[in-house]
Amino acid sequence: MSRKNVAELGRIFVAARWCLAGLMVALCFVAQAQQDKSAPAKTSLTGRYEGTAKNKAEEVITVSIDLTEKEGALSGTINSSHGDFPITGGSRQGEAITIEFDAGGPGTISARLTDDKLVGTWSAGEDGGPLDVKKVAAQEGGPKGKS
């Protein structure tokens, strides 16, 4: 082999090393981006919650909440054995949830999200009490109990 060929071969090896190093750096960036995507995302509040609440008279009230969270805004409906109430707003700060609803006057639910459960208190006018609802699977094709 001539010196010219050896020099050319050396340049090829150096270029190949730089290409390999560049490829490794690019793969690191891709891996980091994937890791950021798979980081635990904030659990969506959207869904149906069912459970009970109590009022000041200690009466058990059956409750279902159809809740939608979109771009930080809360909407939906609260259905209970005492009536149906539109959700007018609310907020989320980590696991702390505030839901505002219209009960013929302002009503509020203050709860914490833990393992797909909202546990906290509700108030509307002079009434209020504890609330405990759990996220349930979406119903497909109709009312509960029918196939």
CSV table of N, CA and C in Angstrom, one decimal:
chain,number,residue,atom,x,y,z
A,1,MET,N,0.8,-1.2,0.0
A,1,MET,CA,0.0,0.0,0.0
A,1,MET,C,0.9,1.2,0.0
A,2,SER,N,0.4,2.2,-0.8
A,2,SER,CA,1.2,3.4,-0.8
A,2,SER,C,0.8,4.4,0.3
A,3,ARG,N,1.7,5.4,0.5
A,3,ARG,CA,1.4,6.3,1.6
A,3,ARG,C,0.1,7.1,1.3
A,4,LYS,N,-0.2,7.3,0.1
A,4,LYS,CA,-1.4,8.0,-0.3
A,4,LYS,C,-2.6,7.2,0.1
A,5,ASN,N,-2.6,5.9,-0.2
A,5,ASN,CA,-3.7,5.0,0.2
A,5,ASN,C,-3.8,4.9,1.7
A,6,VAL,N,-2.7,4.9,2.4
A,6,VAL,CA,-2.8,4.8,3.9
A,6,VAL,C,-3.4,6.1,4.5
A,7,ALA,N,-3.0,7.2,3.9
A,7,ALA,CA,-3.5,8.5,4.4
A,7,ALA,C,-5.0,8.6,4.1
A,8,GLU,N,-5.4,8.1,2.9
A,8,GLU,CA,-6.9,8.1,2.6
A,8,GLU,C,-7.6,7.2,3.5
A,9,LEU,N,-7.1,6.0,3.8
A,9,LEU,CA,-7.7,5.1,4.7
A,9,LEU,C,-7.8,5.7,6.1
A,10,GLY,N,-6.8,6.4,6.5
A,10,GLY,CA,-6.9,7.1,7.9
A,10,GLY,C,-8.0,8.1,7.9
A,11,ARG,N,-8.2,8.9,6.8
A,11,ARG,CA,-9.2,9.9,6.8
A,11,ARG,C,-10.6,9.2,6.8
A,12,ILE,N,-10.7,8.1,6.1
A,12,ILE,CA,-12.0,7.4,6.1
A,12,ILE,C,-12.4,6.9,7.5
A,13,PHE,N,-11.4,6.4,8.2
A,13,PHE,CA,-11.6,5.9,9.6
A,13,PHE,C,-12.0,7.1,10.5
A,14,VAL,N,-11.3,8.2,10.4
A,14,VAL,CA,-11.7,9.4,11.2
A,14,VAL,C,-13.1,9.8,10.9
A,15,ALA,N,-13.4,9.9,9.6
A,15,ALA,CA,-14.8,10.3,9.2
A,15,ALA,C,-15.8,9.3,9.7
A,16,ALA,N,-15.5,8.0,9.7
A,16,ALA,CA,-16.4,7.0,10.2
A,16,ALA,C,-16.6,7.2,11.7
A,17,ARG,N,-15.5,7.4,12.4
A,17,ARG,CA,-15.6,7.7,13.9
A,17,ARG,C,-16.5,8.8,14.2
A,18,TRP,N,-16.4,10.0,13.4
A,18,TRP,CA,-17.2,11.1,13.7
A,18,TRP,C,-18.7,10.8,13.3
A,19,CYS,N,-18.9,10.1,12.3
A,19,CYS,CA,-20.3,9.7,11.9
A,19,CYS,C,-20.9,8.9,13.0
A,20,LEU,N,-20.1,7.9,13.5
A,20,LEU,CA,-20.6,7.0,14.6
A,20,LEU,C,-20.9,7.9,15.9
A,21,ALA,N,-20.0,8.8,16.2
A,21,ALA,CA,-20.2,9.6,17.4
A,21,ALA,C,-21.5,10.5,17.2
A,22,GLY,N,-21.6,11.0,16.0
A,22,GLY,CA,-22.8,11.8,15.8
A,22,GLY,C,-24.1,11.0,15.9
A,23,LEU,N,-24.1,9.8,15.4
A,23,LEU,CA,-25.2,8.9,15.4
A,23,LEU,C,-25.5,8.6,16.9
A,24,MET,N,-24.5,8.3,17.7
A,24,MET,CA,-24.7,8.0,19.1
A,24,MET,C,-25.3,9.2,19.9
A,25,VAL,N,-24.9,10.4,19.6
A,25,VAL,CA,-25.5,11.6,20.2
A,25,VAL,C,-26.9,11.7,19.8
A,26,ALA,N,-27.2,11.5,18.5
A,26,ALA,CA,-28.6,11.6,18.0
A,26,ALA,C,-29.5,10.6,18.7
A,27,LEU,N,-29.0,9.4,18.9
A,27,LEU,CA,-29.8,8.3,19.6
A,27,LEU,C,-30.0,8.7,21.0
A,28,CYS,N,-29.0,9.3,21.7
A,28,CYS,CA,-29.2,9.8,23.1
A,28,CYS,C,-30.4,10.8,23.1
A,29,PHE,N,-30.4,11.8,22.2
A,29,PHE,CA,-31.5,12.7,22.1
A,29,PHE,C,-32.8,12.1,21.9
A,30,VAL,N,-32.9,11.1,21.0
A,30,VAL,CA,-34.2,10.4,20.8
A,30,VAL,C,-34.6,9.6,22.0
A,31,ALA,N,-33.7,9.0,22.7
A,31,ALA,CA,-34.0,8.2,23.9
A,31,ALA,C,-34.5,9.2,25.0
A,32,GLN,N,-33.9,10.3,25.1
A,32,GLN,CA,-34.3,11.3,26.1
A,32,GLN,C,-35.7,11.8,25.8
A,33,ALA,N,-36.0,12.1,24.6
A,33,ALA,CA,-37.3,12.5,24.1
A,33,ALA,C,-38.4,11.5,24.4
A,34,GLN,N,-38.1,10.2,24.2
A,34,GLN,CA,-39.0,9.1,24.5
A,34,GLN,C,-39.2,9.0,26.0
A,35,GLN,N,-38.2,9.2,26.8
A,35,GLN,CA,-38.3,9.1,28.2
A,35,GLN,C,-39.2,10.2,28.7
A,36,ASP,N,-39.0,11.4,28.2
A,36,ASP,CA,-39.9,12.5,28.6
A,36,ASP,C,-41.3,12.2,28.3
A,37,LYS,N,-41.6,11.6,27.1
A,37,LYS,CA,-43.0,11.3,26.7
A,37,LYS,C,-43.6,10.2,27.6
A,38,SER,N,-42.8,9.3,28.1
A,38,SER,CA,-43.3,8.2,28.9
A,38,SER,C,-43.3,8.5,30.4
A,39,ALA,N,-42.8,9.7,30.7
A,39,ALA,CA,-42.9,10.1,32.1
A,39,ALA,C,-44.3,10.1,32.6
A,40,PRO,N,-44.6,9.8,33.8
A,40,PRO,CA,-45.9,9.7,34.3
A,40,PRO,C,-46.7,11.0,34.0
A,41,ALA,N,-47.7,10.9,33.2
A,41,ALA,CA,-48.5,12.1,32.9
A,41,ALA,C,-49.5,12.3,34.0
A,42,LYS,N,-50.0,13.5,34.1
A,42,LYS,CA,-51.1,13.8,35.0
A,42,LYS,C,-52.3,13.0,34.6
A,43,THR,N,-52.8,12.2,35.5
A,43,THR,CA,-54.0,11.4,35.2
A,43,THR,C,-55.2,12.3,34.8
A,44,SER,N,-55.8,12.0,33.7
A,44,SER,CA,-57.0,12.8,33.3
A,44,SER,C,-58.1,12.6,34.2
A,45,LEU,N,-58.8,13.6,34.5
A,45,LEU,CA,-60.0,13.6,35.3
A,45,LEU,C,-61.2,13.1,34.5
A,46,THR,N,-61.1,13.2,33.2
A,46,THR,CA,-62.3,12.9,32.3
A,46,THR,C,-62.8,11.5,32.6
A,47,GLY,N,-64.1,11.4,32.8
A,47,GLY,CA,-64.7,10.1,33.0
A,47,GLY,C,-65.9,10.2,33.9
A,48,ARG,N,-66.5,9.0,34.2
A,48,ARG,CA,-67.7,8.9,35.1
A,48,ARG,C,-67.2,8.4,36.5
A,49,TYR,N,-67.7,9.1,37.5
A,49,TYR,CA,-67.4,8.8,38.9
A,49,TYR,C,-68.8,8.5,39.5
A,50,GLU,N,-68.8,7.4,40.3
A,50,GLU,CA,-70.0,7.0,41.1
A,50,GLU,C,-69.6,6.8,42.5
A,51,GLY,N,-70.6,7.1,43.4
A,51,GLY,CA,-70.4,6.9,44.8
A,51,GLY,C,-71.4,7.6,45.6
A,52,THR,N,-71.0,8.1,46.8
A,52,THR,CA,-72.0,8.7,47.7
A,52,THR,C,-71.5,10.0,48.3
A,53,ALA,N,-72.4,10.7,48.8
A,53,ALA,CA,-72.1,11.9,49.5
A,53,ALA,C,-73.1,11.9,50.7
A,54,LYS,N,-72.8,12.7,51.7
A,54,LYS,CA,-73.7,12.9,52.9
A,54,LYS,C,-74.0,14.4,53.0
A,55,ASN,N,-75.2,14.7,53.5
A,55,ASN,CA,-75.5,16.1,53.8
A,55,ASN,C,-75.4,16.3,55.3
A,56,LYS,N,-75.7,17.5,55.7
A,56,LYS,CA,-75.6,17.8,57.2
A,56,LYS,C,-76.5,17.0,58.0
A,57,ALA,N,-77.7,16.5,57.4
A,57,ALA,CA,-78.6,15.6,58.1
A,57,ALA,C,-78.1,14.2,58.1
A,58,GLU,N,-76.9,13.9,57.6
A,58,GLU,CA,-76.3,12.6,57.6
A,58,GLU,C,-77.1,11.7,56.6
A,59,GLU,N,-77.9,12.2,55.7
A,59,GLU,CA,-78.5,11.4,54.7
A,59,GLU,C,-77.5,11.0,53.6
A,60,VAL,N,-77.6,9.7,53.2
A,60,VAL,CA,-76.7,9.3,52.2
A,60,VAL,C,-77.3,9.6,50.8
A,61,ILE,N,-76.5,10.3,50.0
A,61,ILE,CA,-77.0,10.7,48.7
A,61,ILE,C,-76.2,10.0,47.6
A,62,THR,N,-76.8,9.3,46.7
A,62,THR,CA,-76.1,8.6,45.6
A,62,THR,C,-75.7,9.7,44.6
A,63,VAL,N,-74.5,9.6,44.1
A,63,VAL,CA,-73.9,10.6,43.2
A,63,VAL,C,-73.2,9.9,42.0
A,64,SER,N,-73.4,10.5,40.9
A,64,SER,CA,-72.6,10.2,39.7
A,64,SER,C,-72.2,11.5,39.1
A,65,ILE,N,-70.9,11.6,38.7
A,65,ILE,CA,-70.3,12.8,38.1
A,65,ILE,C,-69.8,12.4,36.8
A,66,ASP,N,-70.3,13.0,35.7
A,66,ASP,CA,-69.8,12.9,34.4
A,66,ASP,C,-68.9,14.1,34.2
A,67,LEU,N,-67.6,13.9,34.2
A,67,LEU,CA,-66.6,15.0,34.2
A,67,LEU,C,-65.7,15.0,33.0
A,68,THR,N,-65.6,16.2,32.4
A,68,THR,CA,-64.7,16.4,31.3
A,68,THR,C,-63.6,17.4,31.7
A,69,GLU,N,-62.3,17.0,31.5
A,69,GLU,CA,-61.2,17.9,31.7
A,69,GLU,C,-60.6,18.2,30.3
A,70,LYS,N,-60.6,19.4,29.8
A,70,LYS,CA,-60.1,19.8,28.5
A,70,LYS,C,-59.3,21.1,28.6
A,71,GLU,N,-58.0,21.0,28.4
A,71,GLU,CA,-57.2,22.2,28.4
A,71,GLU,C,-57.3,22.9,29.7
A,72,GLY,N,-57.3,22.2,30.8
A,72,GLY,CA,-57.4,22.7,32.2
A,72,GLY,C,-58.8,23.2,32.6
A,73,ALA,N,-59.8,23.1,31.8
A,73,ALA,CA,-61.1,23.5,32.1
A,73,ALA,C,-62.0,22.3,32.5
A,74,LEU,N,-62.8,22.4,33.5
A,74,LEU,CA,-63.7,21.3,33.9
A,74,LEU,C,-65.1,21.6,33.5
A,75,SER,N,-65.8,20.6,33.0
A,75,SER,CA,-67.2,20.7,32.6
A,75,SER,C,-67.9,19.3,32.8
A,76,GLY,N,-69.2,19.3,32.8
A,76,GLY,CA,-70.0,18.1,32.9
A,76,GLY,C,-71.2,18.2,33.7
A,77,THR,N,-71.7,17.1,34.3
A,77,THR,CA,-72.9,17.1,35.0
A,77,THR,C,-72.8,16.3,36.3
A,78,ILE,N,-73.4,16.7,37.4
A,78,ILE,CA,-73.5,15.9,38.6
A,78,ILE,C,-74.9,15.4,38.7
A,79,ASN,N,-75.1,14.1,38.8
A,79,ASN,CA,-76.5,13.6,38.9
A,79,ASN,C,-76.5,13.0,40.3
A,80,SER,N,-77.6,13.3,41.0
A,80,SER,CA,-77.7,12.7,42.4
A,80,SER,C,-79.2,12.4,42.7
A,81,SER,N,-79.4,11.8,43.8
A,81,SER,CA,-80.8,11.5,44.2
A,81,SER,C,-81.5,12.8,44.6
A,82,HIS,N,-80.8,13.9,44.7
A,82,HIS,CA,-81.4,15.2,45.0
A,82,HIS,C,-81.5,16.1,43.8
A,83,GLY,N,-81.1,15.6,42.6
A,83,GLY,CA,-81.3,16.4,41.4
A,83,GLY,C,-80.0,16.3,40.5
A,84,ASP,N,-80.1,17.0,39.4
A,84,ASP,CA,-79.0,17.1,38.4
A,84,ASP,C,-78.5,18.5,38.4
A,85,PHE,N,-77.2,18.6,38.4
A,85,PHE,CA,-76.5,20.0,38.5
A,85,PHE,C,-75.4,20.1,37.5
A,86,PRO,N,-75.4,21.1,36.7
A,86,PRO,CA,-74.4,21.4,35.7
A,86,PRO,C,-73.1,21.8,36.4
A,87,ILE,N,-72.0,21.3,35.9
A,87,ILE,CA,-70.7,21.7,36.4
A,87,ILE,C,-70.3,23.0,35.6
A,88,THR,N,-70.1,24.1,36.3
A,88,THR,CA,-69.8,25.4,35.7
A,88,THR,C,-68.4,25.8,35.6
A,89,GLY,N,-67.5,25.0,36.3
A,89,GLY,CA,-66.1,25.3,36.2
A,89,GLY,C,-65.3,24.5,37.3
A,90,GLY,N,-64.1,24.9,37.5
A,90,GLY,CA,-63.3,24.2,38.5
A,90,GLY,C,-61.8,24.3,38.1
A,91,SER,N,-61.0,23.7,38.9
A,91,SER,CA,-59.6,23.8,38.7
A,91,SER,C,-58.9,22.6,39.3
A,92,ARG,N,-57.6,22.4,38.9
A,92,ARG,CA,-56.8,21.3,39.4
A,92,ARG,C,-55.4,21.8,39.7
A,93,GLN,N,-55.0,21.5,40.9
A,93,GLN,CA,-53.6,21.9,41.4
A,93,GLN,C,-53.0,20.6,41.8
A,94,GLY,N,-52.3,19.9,40.9
A,94,GLY,CA,-51.8,18.6,41.3
A,94,GLY,C,-52.9,17.6,41.5
A,95,GLU,N,-53.0,17.1,42.7
A,95,GLU,CA,-54.1,16.1,43.0
A,95,GLU,C,-55.3,16.8,43.7
A,96,ALA,N,-55.2,18.1,44.0
A,96,ALA,CA,-56.3,18.8,44.6
A,96,ALA,C,-57.2,19.3,43.5
A,97,ILE,N,-58.5,18.9,43.6
A,97,ILE,CA,-59.5,19.2,42.6
A,97,ILE,C,-60.6,20.1,43.2
A,98,THR,N,-61.0,21.2,42.5
A,98,THR,CA,-62.1,22.0,42.9
A,98,THR,C,-63.1,21.9,41.7
A,99,ILE,N,-64.3,21.6,42.0
A,99,ILE,CA,-65.4,21.5,41.0
A,99,ILE,C,-66.5,22.5,41.4
A,100,GLU,N,-66.9,23.4,40.5
A,100,GLU,CA,-67.9,24.3,40.8
A,100,GLU,C,-69.2,23.9,40.0
A,101,PHE,N,-70.3,24.0,40.7
A,101,PHE,CA,-71.6,23.5,40.0
A,101,PHE,C,-72.7,24.5,40.4
A,102,ASP,N,-73.8,24.4,39.6
A,102,ASP,CA,-74.9,25.3,39.9
A,102,ASP,C,-76.0,24.4,40.5
A,103,ALA,N,-76.4,24.7,41.8
A,103,ALA,CA,-77.4,24.0,42.5
A,103,ALA,C,-78.5,25.0,42.8
A,104,GLY,N,-78.8,25.9,41.9
A,104,GLY,CA,-79.8,27.0,42.1
A,104,GLY,C,-79.1,28.1,42.9
A,105,GLY,N,-77.8,28.0,43.0
A,105,GLY,CA,-76.9,28.9,43.7
A,105,GLY,C,-75.5,28.2,43.6
A,106,PRO,N,-74.5,28.8,43.9
A,106,PRO,CA,-73.1,28.2,43.8
A,106,PRO,C,-72.9,27.0,44.7
A,107,GLY,N,-72.4,26.0,44.1
A,107,GLY,CA,-72.0,24.8,44.8
A,107,GLY,C,-70.5,24.5,44.5
A,108,THR,N,-69.9,23.8,45.5
A,108,THR,CA,-68.4,23.5,45.3
A,108,THR,C,-68.1,22.1,45.8
A,109,ILE,N,-67.3,21.4,45.1
A,109,ILE,CA,-66.7,20.2,45.6
A,109,ILE,C,-65.2,20.4,45.7
A,110,SER,N,-64.6,20.1,46.9
A,110,SER,CA,-63.2,20.2,47.1
A,110,SER,C,-62.7,18.8,47.4
A,111,ALA,N,-61.9,18.2,46.5
A,111,ALA,CA,-61.5,16.8,46.7
A,111,ALA,C,-60.0,16.6,46.3
A,112,ARG,N,-59.6,15.4,46.7
A,112,ARG,CA,-58.2,15.0,46.2
A,112,ARG,C,-58.4,13.8,45.3
A,113,LEU,N,-57.6,13.7,44.3
A,113,LEU,CA,-57.6,12.5,43.4
A,113,LEU,C,-56.6,11.5,43.9
A,114,THR,N,-57.1,10.3,44.2
A,114,THR,CA,-56.2,9.3,44.7
A,114,THR,C,-56.7,8.0,44.1
A,115,ASP,N,-55.8,7.3,43.3
A,115,ASP,CA,-56.2,6.0,42.7
A,115,ASP,C,-57.6,6.0,42.1
A,116,ASP,N,-57.8,7.0,41.2
A,116,ASP,CA,-59.1,7.1,40.5
A,116,ASP,C,-60.3,7.3,41.4
A,117,LYS,N,-60.0,7.9,42.6
A,117,LYS,CA,-61.1,8.2,43.5
A,117,LYS,C,-61.0,9.7,43.8
A,118,LEU,N,-62.2,10.4,43.9
A,118,LEU,CA,-62.3,11.7,44.4
A,118,LEU,C,-62.9,11.7,45.8
A,119,VAL,N,-62.1,12.1,46.7
A,119,VAL,CA,-62.6,12.1,48.1
A,119,VAL,C,-62.4,13.5,48.7
A,120,GLY,N,-63.5,14.0,49.3
A,120,GLY,CA,-63.4,15.3,49.8
A,120,GLY,C,-64.7,15.8,50.4
A,121,THR,N,-65.1,17.0,50.2
A,121,THR,CA,-66.3,17.6,50.7
A,121,THR,C,-67.0,18.4,49.6
A,122,TRP,N,-68.3,18.6,49.8
A,122,TRP,CA,-69.2,19.4,48.9
A,122,TRP,C,-69.9,20.4,49.8
A,123,SER,N,-70.3,21.5,49.2
A,123,SER,CA,-71.1,22.5,49.8
A,123,SER,C,-72.0,23.2,48.8
A,124,ALA,N,-73.2,23.5,49.2
A,124,ALA,CA,-74.1,24.3,48.4
A,124,ALA,C,-75.1,25.0,49.3
A,125,GLY,N,-75.0,26.3,49.3
A,125,GLY,CA,-75.9,27.0,50.3
A,125,GLY,C,-75.5,26.7,51.7
A,126,GLU,N,-76.5,26.3,52.5
A,126,GLU,CA,-76.2,26.0,53.9
A,126,GLU,C,-75.9,24.5,54.1
A,127,ASP,N,-75.9,23.7,53.1
A,127,ASP,CA,-75.8,22.3,53.2
A,127,ASP,C,-74.4,21.9,52.7
A,128,GLY,N,-74.0,20.6,53.0
A,128,GLY,CA,-72.7,20.1,52.6
A,128,GLY,C,-72.4,18.9,53.4
A,129,GLY,N,-71.2,18.3,53.1
A,129,GLY,CA,-70.7,17.1,53.8
A,129,GLY,C,-69.7,16.4,53.0
A,130,PRO,N,-69.4,15.2,53.4
A,130,PRO,CA,-68.3,14.4,52.7
A,130,PRO,C,-68.8,13.8,51.4
A,131,LEU,N,-67.8,13.6,50.5
A,131,LEU,CA,-68.1,13.0,49.2
A,131,LEU,C,-67.0,12.0,48.9
A,132,ASP,N,-67.4,10.8,48.4
A,132,ASP,CA,-66.5,9.8,48.0
A,132,ASP,C,-67.0,9.1,46.7
A,133,VAL,N,-66.3,9.3,45.6
A,133,VAL,CA,-66.7,8.8,44.3
A,133,VAL,C,-65.5,8.1,43.7
A,134,LYS,N,-65.8,7.1,42.9
A,134,LYS,CA,-64.7,6.3,42.2
A,134,LYS,C,-65.0,6.3,40.7
A,135,LYS,N,-63.9,6.5,39.9
A,135,LYS,CA,-64.0,6.4,38.5
A,135,LYS,C,-64.4,5.0,38.1
A,136,VAL,N,-65.4,5.0,37.2
A,136,VAL,CA,-65.9,3.7,36.7
A,136,VAL,C,-65.7,3.6,35.2
A,137,ALA,N,-65.7,2.3,34.7
A,137,ALA,CA,-65.5,2.1,33.3
A,137,ALA,C,-66.6,2.8,32.5
A,138,ALA,N,-66.2,3.2,31.3
A,138,ALA,CA,-67.2,3.9,30.4
A,138,ALA,C,-68.3,2.8,30.1
A,139,GLN,N,-69.5,3.3,30.1
A,139,GLN,CA,-70.6,2.4,29.7
A,139,GLN,C,-70.7,2.3,28.2
A,140,GLU,N,-70.8,1.1,27.7
A,140,GLU,CA,-70.9,1.0,26.2
A,140,GLU,C,-72.3,0.5,25.8
A,141,GLY,N,-73.0,1.2,25.0
A,141,GLY,CA,-74.2,0.8,24.4
A,141,GLY,C,-75.5,0.9,25.3
A,142,GLY,N,-75.4,1.6,26.4
A,142,GLY,CA,-76.7,1.8,27.1
A,142,GLY,C,-76.5,1.7,28.6
A,143,PRO,N,-77.7,1.6,29.2
A,143,PRO,CA,-77.7,1.7,30.7
A,143,PRO,C,-77.0,0.5,31.3
A,144,LYS,N,-76.6,0.8,32.6
A,144,LYS,CA,-75.9,-0.2,33.4
A,144,LYS,C,-76.8,-1.5,33.5
A,145,GLY,N,-76.1,-2.6,33.5
A,145,GLY,CA,-76.8,-3.9,33.7
A,145,GLY,C,-77.3,-4.5,32.5
A,146,LYS,N,-77.2,-3.9,31.3
A,146,LYS,CA,-77.7,-4.5,30.1
A,146,LYS,C,-76.6,-4.7,29.2
A,147,SER,N,-76.7,-5.8,28.4
A,147,SER,CA,-75.6,-6.2,27.5
A,147,SER,C,-76.0,-5.9,26.1
